[in-house]
Short mmCIF file of C-alpha atoms in Angstrom, two decimals:
data_model
loop_
_atom_site.label_atom_id
_atom_site.label_comp_id
_atom_site.label_asym_id
_atom_site.label_seq_id
_atom_site.Cartn_x
_atom_site.Cartn_y
_atom_site.Cartn_z
CA GLN A 21 1.91 7.01 2.60
CA VAL A 22 -1.67 8.36 3.52
CA ASN A 23 -4.19 8.71 6.79
CA LEU A 24 -7.17 6.74 7.03
CA VAL A 25 -9.54 6.52 8.61
CA GLU A 26 -12.13 4.63 9.47
CA SER A 27 -16.32 5.12 10.79
CA GLY A 28 -19.45 3.27 10.67
CA GLY A 29 -18.62 0.25 12.93
CA GLY A 30 -21.10 -0.98 15.77
CA LEU A 31 -23.45 -3.37 17.08
CA VAL A 32 -26.55 -4.90 14.43
CA GLN A 33 -28.34 -8.34 14.75
CA ALA A 34 -26.97 -11.60 13.08
CA GLY A 35 -29.19 -10.71 9.30
CA GLY A 36 -28.53 -6.63 9.33
CA SER A 37 -26.89 -4.63 7.85
CA LEU A 38 -23.99 -2.02 8.32
CA ARG A 39 -22.21 0.45 6.09
CA LEU A 40 -18.78 0.88 7.06
CA SER A 41 -16.66 4.37 5.82
CA CYS A 42 -12.82 4.75 5.86
CA THR A 43 -12.05 8.52 4.08
CA ALA A 44 -8.07 9.25 3.23
CA SER A 45 -5.94 12.15 3.61
CA GLY A 46 -4.48 14.25 0.14
CA ARG A 47 -4.63 14.31 -3.19
CA THR A 48 -3.93 11.86 -4.28
CA PHE A 49 -6.69 8.81 -3.26
CA SER A 50 -6.95 7.66 -6.39
CA ARG A 51 -3.70 6.17 -7.42
CA TYR A 52 -4.37 4.21 -4.34
CA ALA A 53 -5.68 0.50 -4.75
CA MET A 54 -8.04 0.40 -0.96
CA GLY A 55 -8.64 -2.63 0.98
CA TRP A 56 -10.76 -3.75 4.11
CA PHE A 57 -9.62 -6.50 6.23
CA ARG A 58 -10.75 -8.02 9.99
CA GLN A 59 -8.56 -9.57 12.50
CA THR A 60 -10.64 -11.13 15.90
CA PRO A 61 -8.53 -12.05 19.07
CA GLY A 62 -6.26 -14.30 18.94
CA LYS A 63 -6.81 -14.44 15.34
CA GLU A 64 -4.96 -13.81 11.42
CA ARG A 65 -5.80 -10.22 10.38
CA GLU A 66 -8.23 -11.74 7.08
CA PHE A 67 -8.69 -10.24 3.37
CA ALA A 68 -12.22 -9.26 2.72
CA ALA A 69 -12.03 -7.28 0.15
CA VAL A 70 -10.09 -4.46 -2.79
CA ILE A 71 -11.55 -1.91 -4.92
CA ASP A 72 -8.62 -0.63 -7.74
CA TRP A 73 -8.22 3.24 -8.24
CA SER A 74 -10.32 3.49 -10.28
CA GLY A 75 -13.05 1.19 -9.23
CA GLY A 76 -13.87 -1.18 -11.73
CA THR A 77 -12.20 -3.76 -10.71
CA THR A 78 -13.23 -5.18 -7.20
CA ASN A 79 -12.20 -8.84 -5.21
CA TYR A 80 -14.12 -10.47 -2.41
CA ALA A 81 -13.11 -13.04 0.19
CA ASP A 82 -15.49 -16.13 0.33
CA SER A 83 -16.54 -15.50 3.65
CA VAL A 84 -18.34 -12.19 3.04
CA LYS A 85 -18.72 -12.31 -1.44
CA GLY A 86 -22.43 -12.24 -2.86
CA ARG A 87 -23.01 -10.42 1.02
CA PHE A 88 -20.76 -7.09 1.24
CA THR A 89 -19.53 -4.20 -0.92
CA ILE A 90 -16.84 -2.17 -1.56
CA SER A 91 -16.75 0.95 -3.79
CA ARG A 92 -15.72 4.22 -3.82
CA ASP A 93 -15.89 7.76 -4.76
CA ASN A 94 -12.30 9.86 -5.60
CA TYR A 95 -13.99 12.94 -5.16
CA LYS A 96 -14.86 12.18 -1.56
CA ASN A 97 -11.13 10.35 -1.14
CA THR A 98 -13.82 7.49 0.69
CA VAL A 99 -14.47 3.64 0.08
CA TYR A 100 -16.78 1.85 1.38
CA LEU A 101 -18.06 -1.57 3.25
CA GLN A 102 -21.73 -1.91 3.12
CA MET A 103 -22.10 -5.20 5.01
CA ASN A 104 -25.42 -7.06 4.50
CA SER A 105 -26.29 -10.14 5.96
CA LEU A 106 -24.54 -10.24 8.63
CA LYS A 107 -23.29 -13.23 10.33
CA PRO A 108 -21.44 -13.65 14.60
CA GLU A 109 -18.75 -14.69 12.48
CA ASP A 110 -18.19 -11.32 10.73
CA THR A 111 -17.67 -10.10 14.75
CA ALA A 112 -14.31 -8.25 14.39
CA VAL A 113 -12.75 -5.15 13.78
CA TYR A 114 -12.29 -3.81 10.18
CA TYR A 115 -9.04 -1.85 8.67
CA CYS A 116 -8.82 0.02 5.41
CA ALA A 117 -5.32 -0.07 3.91
CA ALA A 118 -4.45 1.44 1.23
CA SER A 119 -1.65 0.45 -1.33
CA LEU A 120 0.19 1.98 -4.90
CA THR A 121 1.11 -1.80 -6.25
CA ALA A 122 -1.11 -3.26 -8.64
CA ALA A 123 -0.76 -7.56 -7.08
CA SER A 124 -2.95 -5.47 -4.51
CA ILE A 125 -5.68 -6.79 -5.80
CA ARG A 126 -4.80 -10.37 -4.92
CA GLY A 127 -6.11 -9.02 -1.47
CA ARG A 128 -3.09 -10.00 0.23
CA GLY A 129 -1.94 -7.75 3.31
CA SER A 130 1.84 -7.16 3.18
CA ASP A 131 0.68 -5.31 -0.47
CA PHE A 132 -0.69 -2.27 1.61
CA ASN A 133 1.28 -0.16 2.99
CA SER A 134 -0.86 2.10 4.92
CA TRP A 135 -3.99 1.08 7.69
CA GLY A 136 -6.28 3.34 9.48
CA GLN A 137 -6.86 2.43 13.54
CA GLY A 138 -10.17 0.12 12.51
CA THR A 139 -13.05 0.07 14.21
CA GLN A 140 -15.30 -2.52 16.40
CA VAL A 141 -17.79 -4.06 14.34
CA THR A 142 -20.26 -6.71 16.86
CA VAL A 143 -22.73 -9.05 15.34
CA SER A 144 -24.99 -10.36 17.97
CA SER A 145 -27.28 -13.51 17.27
#
């Protein structure tokens, strides 16, 4: 497993942008696929985006496609989620997650075995 720490959350107006970061400990970050998920109270965790170990393949939920971009810097052990054109319905706690499974590109939470503590994103209307 790998330890993950998210940052970059906050309060933003609708239409604004935020960039989330997730930094991993250890020397094996480049072996992991990395994903971003989000959750609001009373709802199940929802997939947002995933990127494979090389950064060459990405996958997005339909709800964020065209507005969010996932990227990674393996030298910095960091994965990013650039969020543009934010909507109030994007309000959630955002979690990053790591997986050694190739199937994780599907975006299923069960394929991820390391999770961060989460960072709150609030979008005001």
